[in-house]
């Protein structure tokens, strides 16, 4: 059963301008520990690839916060939610700390997709409740 749906559209030019104003502090505020490593590696190779990566993660976290109905309020924080790619390239949401405990206690599972073009990054998140195992059903 669907618990929530969230979507977000991010203007990559705004992310670029924010990075220019605030430097890497902005990326360090938004990205979790594993994401920041990917961001730095991509940005080192091609500046625009790193910025697009940051924009897609920003967008996905906004969409996730909408899907769980919390917005950017505790326990939802930027760094407690990471959007990482599996070896296949499929993005997945990894949660940490209090947010992970909150999410797990509700028996939720999340699905995410991200995309970007020259000026925009977009994401879509569906959060659903996990079906009860047969032995837990009434």
C-alpha positions as semicolon CSV with decimal commas, in nm:
position;residue;x (nm);y (nm);z (nm)
1;X;0,000;0,000;0,000
2;X;0,130;0,346;-0,088
3;X;0,227;0,553;0,215
4;X;0,333;0,862;0,021
5;X;0,456;1,002;-0,309
6;X;0,698;1,290;-0,358
7;X;0,845;1,465;-0,657
8;X;1,084;1,755;-0,697
9;X;1,232;1,963;-0,976
10;X;1,561;2,141;-0,910
11;X;1,718;2,418;-1,119
12;X;2,084;2,320;-1,155
13;X;2,174;2,686;-1,217
14;X;2,059;2,766;-0,861
15;X;2,277;2,487;-0,722
16;X;2,572;2,624;-0,920
17;X;2,509;2,976;-0,786
18;X;2,478;2,848;-0,428
19;X;2,806;2,658;-0,460
20;X;2,971;2,973;-0,593
21;X;2,844;3,172;-0,291
22;X;2,889;2,917;-0,013
23;X;3,158;2,688;-0,150
24;X;3,178;2,325;-0,049
25;X;2,999;2,398;0,280
26;X;2,673;2,375;0,086
27;X;2,757;2,030;-0,053
28;X;2,874;1,916;0,291
29;X;2,541;2,028;0,443
30;X;2,331;1,843;0,184
31;X;2,532;1,527;0,114
32;X;2,598;1,234;0,346
33;X;2,943;1,079;0,390
34;X;2,922;0,835;0,097
35;X;2,758;1,091;-0,132
36;X;3,024;1,355;-0,067
37;X;3,292;1,113;-0,187
38;X;3,106;1,053;-0,514
39;X;3,041;1,428;-0,554
40;X;3,409;1,516;-0,511
41;X;3,525;1,242;-0,750
42;X;3,278;1,343;-1,022
43;X;3,346;1,714;-0,976
44;X;3,721;1,654;-1,001
45;X;3,678;1,477;-1,335
46;X;3,416;1,712;-1,481
47;X;3,283;2,010;-1,283
48;X;2,934;1,993;-1,434
49;X;2,898;1,621;-1,353
50;X;2,965;1,688;-0,987
51;X;2,714;1,972;-0,978
52;X;2,449;1,762;-1,154
53;X;2,510;1,486;-0,898
54;X;2,456;1,732;-0,613
55;X;2,139;1,864;-0,778
56;X;1,988;1,517;-0,826
57;X;2,060;1,429;-0,463
58;X;1,913;1,759;-0,342
59;X;1,602;1,694;-0,552
60;X;1,566;1,331;-0,436
61;X;1,592;1,427;-0,069
62;X;1,325;1,693;-0,117
63;X;1,101;1,435;-0,288
64;X;1,166;1,179;-0,014
65;X;1,083;1,429;0,260
66;X;0,751;1,497;0,085
67;X;0,674;1,127;0,041
68;X;0,721;1,055;0,412
69;X;0,518;1,362;0,504
70;X;0,779;1,530;0,723
71;X;0,932;1,789;0,497
72;X;1,271;1,893;0,630
73;X;1,179;1,840;0,995
74;X;1,327;1,595;1,244
75;X;1,404;1,317;1,212
76;X;1,444;1,404;0,840
77;X;1,777;1,576;0,782
78;X;1,983;1,621;0,468
79;X;2,271;1,401;0,580
80;X;2,056;1,125;0,736
81;X;1,924;1,039;0,390
82;X;2,163;0,932;0,116
83;X;2,080;0,854;-0,245
84;X;2,341;0,609;-0,372
85;X;2,364;0,396;-0,681
86;X;2,375;0,019;-0,680
87;X;2,640;-0,142;-0,905
88;X;2,368;-0,166;-1,172
89;X;2,326;0,212;-1,160
90;X;1,984;0,198;-0,996
91;X;1,952;0,467;-0,727
92;X;1,848;0,364;-0,378
93;X;1,776;0,547;-0,055
94;X;1,993;0,468;0,248
95;X;1,889;0,613;0,581
96;X;2,092;0,669;0,895
97;X;2,037;0,731;1,265
98;X;1,703;0,849;1,398
99;X;1,554;0,875;1,049
100;X;1,638;0,509;0,979
101;X;1,477;0,406;1,308
102;X;1,166;0,618;1,240
103;X;1,131;0,472;0,889
104;X;1,186;0,112;0,999
105;X;0,941;0,140;1,290
106;X;0,668;0,218;1,038
107;X;0,760;-0,077;0,815
108;X;0,825;0,145;0,515
109;X;1,021;0,089;0,196
110;X;1,118;0,359;-0,055
111;X;1,176;0,365;-0,429
112;X;1,352;0,654;-0,601
113;X;1,437;0,765;-0,950
114;X;1,644;1,067;-1,053
115;X;1,717;1,235;-1,384
116;X;1,891;1,547;-1,505
117;X;1,938;1,756;-1,816
118;X;2,145;2,067;-1,879
119;X;1,949;2,300;-1,647
120;X;1,725;2,076;-1,438
121;X;1,732;1,775;-1,210
122;X;1,415;1,588;-1,118
123;X;1,327;1,304;-0,887
124;X;1,030;1,090;-0,795
125;X;0,991;0,887;-0,475
126;X;0,728;0,633;-0,379
127;X;0,714;0,512;-0,020
128;X;0,504;0,209;0,058
129;X;0,423;-0,002;0,357
130;X;0,570;-0,349;0,355
131;X;0,311;-0,624;0,363
132;X;0,290;-0,804;0,694
133;X;0,443;-1,150;0,693
134;X;0,175;-1,425;0,703
135;X;0,254;-1,512;1,065
136;X;0,195;-1,146;1,173
137;X;-0,137;-1,105;0,992
138;X;-0,450;-1,108;1,214
